[in-house]
Amino acid sequence: MPRGAFKTALVLSGGSARALTHLGVLQEIQRQGIQVDMIVGTSMGAIIGALYAYYADASVVVDKMRKLVESETFQKTLSIAAEDVPTVLPDSLLNRFVWLFRRGVYYTHSMIRSTLVPEETYGEIMRLLIPEVPIEGLPIPFAAIAMDLLSGEEIVLSKGSLRKAVSASAAIPGILPPVEIRGRTLVDGGWVNNVPVAPAIAMGAHFVIAVDASLDIPSLGSLPTSAIESLFRCNEISRITLTRDQRRHADVLLLPKTGQMYWANFGALERCLLAGRGVVKENLKHLRRIRHLRRFMCAGGLLHPARIRGWRHPFTML
C-alpha cells in the first residue's frame, strides 16, 4: 500500500511478558486495514515493533515470538532472572529484586557481576530473533528508545544496526548487559520513556496510536513492609508517573487488559494475543474518528504537527 503525506505512528511500550499484547494489537490493526507508517518502541515494544517493521506481517511476527519464548535458550535465560520467585508476590519486576535481597543473593559472587545474564547469551537470543540489517532500509520506518547509562539521556535509535538498537532498548539494567553504540553505553529505554510518543511526533507522525502494556500503580500490591521494598516501590511509582505524562500526548491510547499477570509469564502468549486484539476492537470506532479528525486538522499531511504545545521533551536522535 503506497504511503501518503499523512503519517500514522504506532508506539509500543515495554512491559516484559505483558507487552506480548502488542502482537494481538498488530494482528487486529492489520486485519482492519489500518496503515502504519512508522513504529517507535521501547524494550519489548522495540523487539516486536522491529520485527513488524522488517516483515510487515503480524502472523510472521507472532510465529517468530512464539518460537523464541518456547526455545531452550530463552527458557534458560529467563530462569536466571525469574526462577523460584514465589507466585504470591505482586505483579512487578521490583519484586524479583526484593526477593533476591531477602535471600541474600546480592551478597554472593553471582550478584557482584555486572549483569545476571552473560553478554554471550543475550547476543545469542538477539541473533535468533532480530535480523542484522540497517534500520534505514526497513519497509516501515522504525526507532527504538534506549537510555544512556552515563548521562541519563533518552536516546532515539533510528539509524544503524537494527539488532544493536533493539538489544540496547531491551537491556534491562542489572539483568541484561548494556550495549555500546557510537561511544554510548545504553540500557532499557523504559527508565526514561516507556511510551515514546514525542519521538514519533518528532519523526513526522501526524497521528499517534500508543499501546501501553506496562504496570499501573494498583498492580504494585500492598504497602511495603521493609526499607528495600519501599525503595523499589517508589522507583516504580516514579516510572509509572512519568509514563502517564508522556503517553497523554498520543491521539489514541490503548491499554490492553491482561489482569494480574506476572512479568515473566511468557507462557501467556494466547491470553496476550486475545487482549491485544480486544483492545483494538473496543476502540476501533474512536480510533477511526480521531484519525479522520487529525487528517482534517493536518490538511491531509500538509501541516505538521498541528498540535498544542507541551508534547516536547529532551531526547537525542542517533
JSON list of C-alpha atoms in Angstrom, two decimals, residues 60-180:
[
{"chain": "A", "resi": 60, "resn": "VAL", "atom": "CA", "xyz": [5.14, -13.82, 10.85]},
{"chain": "A", "resi": 61, "resn": "VAL", "atom": "CA", "xyz": [5.97, -11.74, 13.92]},
{"chain": "A", "resi": 62, "resn": "VAL", "atom": "CA", "xyz": [3.69, -13.85, 16.13]},
{"chain": "A", "resi": 63, "resn": "ASP", "atom": "CA", "xyz": [5.34, -17.02, 14.82]},
{"chain": "A", "resi": 64, "resn": "LYS", "atom": "CA", "xyz": [8.83, -15.62, 15.48]},
{"chain": "A", "resi": 65, "resn": "MET", "atom": "CA", "xyz": [7.94, -14.63, 19.04]},
{"chain": "A", "resi": 66, "resn": "ARG", "atom": "CA", "xyz": [6.23, -17.95, 19.73]},
{"chain": "A", "resi": 67, "resn": "LYS", "atom": "CA", "xyz": [9.33, -19.86, 18.63]},
{"chain": "A", "resi": 68, "resn": "LEU", "atom": "CA", "xyz": [11.54, -17.61, 20.74]},
{"chain": "A", "resi": 69, "resn": "VAL", "atom": "CA", "xyz": [9.63, -17.96, 24.01]},
{"chain": "A", "resi": 70, "resn": "GLU", "atom": "CA", "xyz": [9.43, -21.73, 23.53]},
{"chain": "A", "resi": 71, "resn": "SER", "atom": "CA", "xyz": [13.14, -22.08, 22.71]},
{"chain": "A", "resi": 72, "resn": "GLU", "atom": "CA", "xyz": [15.55, -23.71, 25.14]},
{"chain": "A", "resi": 73, "resn": "THR", "atom": "CA", "xyz": [17.91, -20.72, 25.01]},
{"chain": "A", "resi": 74, "resn": "PHE", "atom": "CA", "xyz": [15.16, -18.28, 26.02]},
{"chain": "A", "resi": 75, "resn": "GLN", "atom": "CA", "xyz": [13.83, -20.53, 28.78]},
{"chain": "A", "resi": 76, "resn": "LYS", "atom": "CA", "xyz": [17.30, -20.93, 30.29]},
{"chain": "A", "resi": 77, "resn": "THR", "atom": "CA", "xyz": [17.89, -17.18, 30.18]},
{"chain": "A", "resi": 78, "resn": "LEU", "atom": "CA", "xyz": [14.51, -16.42, 31.71]},
{"chain": "A", "resi": 79, "resn": "SER", "atom": "CA", "xyz": [15.19, -18.83, 34.56]},
{"chain": "A", "resi": 80, "resn": "ILE", "atom": "CA", "xyz": [18.22, -16.78, 35.60]},
{"chain": "A", "resi": 81, "resn": "ALA", "atom": "CA", "xyz": [16.01, -13.77, 36.31]},
{"chain": "A", "resi": 82, "resn": "ALA", "atom": "CA", "xyz": [12.78, -15.48, 37.35]},
{"chain": "A", "resi": 83, "resn": "GLU", "atom": "CA", "xyz": [13.48, -18.94, 38.74]},
{"chain": "A", "resi": 84, "resn": "ASP", "atom": "CA", "xyz": [11.77, -19.87, 42.02]},
{"chain": "A", "resi": 85, "resn": "VAL", "atom": "CA", "xyz": [10.15, -16.47, 42.54]},
{"chain": "A", "resi": 86, "resn": "PRO", "atom": "CA", "xyz": [7.05, -17.05, 44.72]},
{"chain": "A", "resi": 87, "resn": "THR", "atom": "CA", "xyz": [3.90, -16.63, 42.64]},
{"chain": "A", "resi": 88, "resn": "VAL", "atom": "CA", "xyz": [2.15, -14.83, 45.51]},
{"chain": "A", "resi": 89, "resn": "LEU", "atom": "CA", "xyz": [4.30, -11.73, 45.01]},
{"chain": "A", "resi": 90, "resn": "PRO", "atom": "CA", "xyz": [2.57, -8.69, 43.47]},
{"chain": "A", "resi": 91, "resn": "ASP", "atom": "CA", "xyz": [2.90, -8.30, 39.72]},
{"chain": "A", "resi": 92, "resn": "SER", "atom": "CA", "xyz": [6.09, -6.24, 39.41]},
{"chain": "A", "resi": 93, "resn": "LEU", "atom": "CA", "xyz": [9.68, -6.60, 38.30]},
{"chain": "A", "resi": 94, "resn": "LEU", "atom": "CA", "xyz": [10.75, -4.87, 41.52]},
{"chain": "A", "resi": 95, "resn": "ASN", "atom": "CA", "xyz": [9.59, -7.91, 43.49]},
{"chain": "A", "resi": 96, "resn": "ARG", "atom": "CA", "xyz": [12.26, -10.03, 41.83]},
{"chain": "A", "resi": 97, "resn": "PHE", "atom": "CA", "xyz": [14.89, -7.77, 43.34]},
{"chain": "A", "resi": 98, "resn": "VAL", "atom": "CA", "xyz": [13.13, -7.63, 46.70]},
{"chain": "A", "resi": 99, "resn": "TRP", "atom": "CA", "xyz": [13.12, -11.42, 46.78]},
{"chain": "A", "resi": 100, "resn": "LEU", "atom": "CA", "xyz": [16.78, -11.55, 45.85]},
{"chain": "A", "resi": 101, "resn": "PHE", "atom": "CA", "xyz": [17.62, -9.15, 48.65]},
{"chain": "A", "resi": 102, "resn": "ARG", "atom": "CA", "xyz": [15.70, -11.25, 51.14]},
{"chain": "A", "resi": 103, "resn": "ARG", "atom": "CA", "xyz": [17.59, -14.38, 50.13]},
{"chain": "A", "resi": 104, "resn": "GLY", "atom": "CA", "xyz": [20.89, -12.55, 50.42]},
{"chain": "A", "resi": 105, "resn": "VAL", "atom": "CA", "xyz": [21.79, -13.18, 46.80]},
{"chain": "A", "resi": 106, "resn": "TYR", "atom": "CA", "xyz": [23.17, -9.66, 46.42]},
{"chain": "A", "resi": 107, "resn": "TYR", "atom": "CA", "xyz": [25.95, -10.67, 48.76]},
{"chain": "A", "resi": 108, "resn": "THR", "atom": "CA", "xyz": [27.01, -13.71, 46.76]},
{"chain": "A", "resi": 109, "resn": "HIS", "atom": "CA", "xyz": [29.53, -13.95, 43.95]},
{"chain": "A", "resi": 110, "resn": "SER", "atom": "CA", "xyz": [26.84, -14.11, 41.28]},
{"chain": "A", "resi": 111, "resn": "MET", "atom": "CA", "xyz": [25.43, -10.73, 42.23]},
{"chain": "A", "resi": 112, "resn": "ILE", "atom": "CA", "xyz": [28.69, -8.80, 42.08]},
{"chain": "A", "resi": 113, "resn": "ARG", "atom": "CA", "xyz": [28.86, -9.43, 38.35]},
{"chain": "A", "resi": 114, "resn": "SER", "atom": "CA", "xyz": [27.85, -6.52, 36.15]},
{"chain": "A", "resi": 115, "resn": "THR", "atom": "CA", "xyz": [24.72, -8.35, 34.88]},
{"chain": "A", "resi": 116, "resn": "LEU", "atom": "CA", "xyz": [22.87, -11.56, 35.67]},
{"chain": "A", "resi": 117, "resn": "VAL", "atom": "CA", "xyz": [22.67, -12.71, 32.03]},
{"chain": "A", "resi": 118, "resn": "PRO", "atom": "CA", "xyz": [26.04, -13.06, 30.24]},
{"chain": "A", "resi": 119, "resn": "GLU", "atom": "CA", "xyz": [26.64, -10.95, 27.15]},
{"chain": "A", "resi": 120, "resn": "GLU", "atom": "CA", "xyz": [27.14, -14.08, 25.00]},
{"chain": "A", "resi": 121, "resn": "THR", "atom": "CA", "xyz": [23.71, -15.48, 25.99]},
{"chain": "A", "resi": 122, "resn": "TYR", "atom": "CA", "xyz": [21.92, -12.20, 25.33]},
{"chain": "A", "resi": 123, "resn": "GLY", "atom": "CA", "xyz": [23.69, -11.91, 21.98]},
{"chain": "A", "resi": 124, "resn": "GLU", "atom": "CA", "xyz": [22.59, -15.42, 21.02]},
{"chain": "A", "resi": 125, "resn": "ILE", "atom": "CA", "xyz": [18.93, -14.62, 21.72]},
{"chain": "A", "resi": 126, "resn": "MET", "atom": "CA", "xyz": [19.08, -11.47, 19.64]},
{"chain": "A", "resi": 127, "resn": "ARG", "atom": "CA", "xyz": [20.79, -13.31, 16.79]},
{"chain": "A", "resi": 128, "resn": "LEU", "atom": "CA", "xyz": [17.96, -15.84, 16.80]},
{"chain": "A", "resi": 129, "resn": "LEU", "atom": "CA", "xyz": [15.31, -13.13, 16.69]},
{"chain": "A", "resi": 130, "resn": "ILE", "atom": "CA", "xyz": [16.41, -9.83, 15.13]},
{"chain": "A", "resi": 131, "resn": "PRO", "atom": "CA", "xyz": [17.87, -9.62, 11.59]},
{"chain": "A", "resi": 132, "resn": "GLU", "atom": "CA", "xyz": [21.20, -7.86, 11.16]},
{"chain": "A", "resi": 133, "resn": "VAL", "atom": "CA", "xyz": [20.01, -5.12, 8.80]},
{"chain": "A", "resi": 134, "resn": "PRO", "atom": "CA", "xyz": [20.24, -1.30, 8.74]},
{"chain": "A", "resi": 135, "resn": "ILE", "atom": "CA", "xyz": [17.24, 0.48, 10.25]},
{"chain": "A", "resi": 136, "resn": "GLU", "atom": "CA", "xyz": [17.23, 2.89, 7.32]},
{"chain": "A", "resi": 137, "resn": "GLY", "atom": "CA", "xyz": [16.38, 0.07, 4.89]},
{"chain": "A", "resi": 138, "resn": "LEU", "atom": "CA", "xyz": [13.28, -1.24, 6.69]},
{"chain": "A", "resi": 139, "resn": "PRO", "atom": "CA", "xyz": [9.96, -1.30, 4.80]},
{"chain": "A", "resi": 140, "resn": "ILE", "atom": "CA", "xyz": [8.37, 0.61, 7.70]},
{"chain": "A", "resi": 141, "resn": "PRO", "atom": "CA", "xyz": [10.40, 3.40, 9.36]},
{"chain": "A", "resi": 142, "resn": "PHE", "atom": "CA", "xyz": [11.39, 2.43, 12.89]},
{"chain": "A", "resi": 143, "resn": "ALA", "atom": "CA", "xyz": [13.10, 3.76, 16.01]},
{"chain": "A", "resi": 144, "resn": "ALA", "atom": "CA", "xyz": [13.98, 2.21, 19.37]},
{"chain": "A", "resi": 145, "resn": "ILE", "atom": "CA", "xyz": [14.33, 4.07, 22.66]},
{"chain": "A", "resi": 146, "resn": "ALA", "atom": "CA", "xyz": [17.30, 3.49, 24.99]},
{"chain": "A", "resi": 147, "resn": "MET", "atom": "CA", "xyz": [18.84, 5.28, 27.97]},
{"chain": "A", "resi": 148, "resn": "ASP", "atom": "CA", "xyz": [22.45, 6.43, 28.19]},
{"chain": "A", "resi": 149, "resn": "LEU", "atom": "CA", "xyz": [23.68, 4.85, 31.42]},
{"chain": "A", "resi": 150, "resn": "LEU", "atom": "CA", "xyz": [26.31, 7.57, 31.92]},
{"chain": "A", "resi": 151, "resn": "SER", "atom": "CA", "xyz": [24.40, 10.76, 31.10]},
{"chain": "A", "resi": 152, "resn": "GLY", "atom": "CA", "xyz": [20.82, 9.59, 31.68]},
{"chain": "A", "resi": 153, "resn": "GLU", "atom": "CA", "xyz": [19.79, 10.92, 28.26]},
{"chain": "A", "resi": 154, "resn": "GLU", "atom": "CA", "xyz": [16.90, 9.47, 26.29]},
{"chain": "A", "resi": 155, "resn": "ILE", "atom": "CA", "xyz": [18.40, 8.12, 23.06]},
{"chain": "A", "resi": 156, "resn": "VAL", "atom": "CA", "xyz": [16.28, 7.57, 19.95]},
{"chain": "A", "resi": 157, "resn": "LEU", "atom": "CA", "xyz": [17.96, 4.98, 17.71]},
{"chain": "A", "resi": 158, "resn": "SER", "atom": "CA", "xyz": [16.74, 5.46, 14.14]},
{"chain": "A", "resi": 159, "resn": "LYS", "atom": "CA", "xyz": [19.88, 4.57, 12.17]},
{"chain": "A", "resi": 160, "resn": "GLY", "atom": "CA", "xyz": [22.45, 1.82, 12.04]},
{"chain": "A", "resi": 161, "resn": "SER", "atom": "CA", "xyz": [22.16, -1.81, 13.08]},
{"chain": "A", "resi": 162, "resn": "LEU", "atom": "CA", "xyz": [18.61, -2.92, 13.87]},
{"chain": "A", "resi": 163, "resn": "ARG", "atom": "CA", "xyz": [19.86, -5.73, 16.10]},
{"chain": "A", "resi": 164, "resn": "LYS", "atom": "CA", "xyz": [22.09, -3.46, 18.19]},
{"chain": "A", "resi": 165, "resn": "ALA", "atom": "CA", "xyz": [19.36, -0.83, 18.56]},
{"chain": "A", "resi": 166, "resn": "VAL", "atom": "CA", "xyz": [16.81, -3.36, 19.76]},
{"chain": "A", "resi": 167, "resn": "SER", "atom": "CA", "xyz": [19.37, -5.04, 22.03]},
{"chain": "A", "resi": 168, "resn": "ALA", "atom": "CA", "xyz": [20.09, -1.68, 23.67]},
{"chain": "A", "resi": 169, "resn": "SER", "atom": "CA", "xyz": [16.42, -0.79, 24.07]},
{"chain": "A", "resi": 170, "resn": "ALA", "atom": "CA", "xyz": [15.62, -4.13, 25.76]},
{"chain": "A", "resi": 171, "resn": "ALA", "atom": "CA", "xyz": [18.71, -4.35, 28.03]},
{"chain": "A", "resi": 172, "resn": "ILE", "atom": "CA", "xyz": [17.08, -4.38, 31.50]},
{"chain": "A", "resi": 173, "resn": "PRO", "atom": "CA", "xyz": [19.65, -2.77, 33.85]},
{"chain": "A", "resi": 174, "resn": "GLY", "atom": "CA", "xyz": [21.38, -5.29, 36.07]},
{"chain": "A", "resi": 175, "resn": "ILE", "atom": "CA", "xyz": [19.81, -8.27, 34.30]},
{"chain": "A", "resi": 176, "resn": "LEU", "atom": "CA", "xyz": [20.87, -7.88, 30.67]},
{"chain": "A", "resi": 177, "resn": "PRO", "atom": "CA", "xyz": [24.20, -6.38, 29.54]},
{"chain": "A", "resi": 178, "resn": "PRO", "atom": "CA", "xyz": [24.40, -2.78, 28.30]},
{"chain": "A", "resi": 179, "resn": "VAL", "atom": "CA", "xyz": [25.06, -2.23, 24.60]},
{"chain": "A", "resi": 180, "resn": "GLU", "atom": "CA", "xyz": [27.75, 0.09, 23.26]}
]
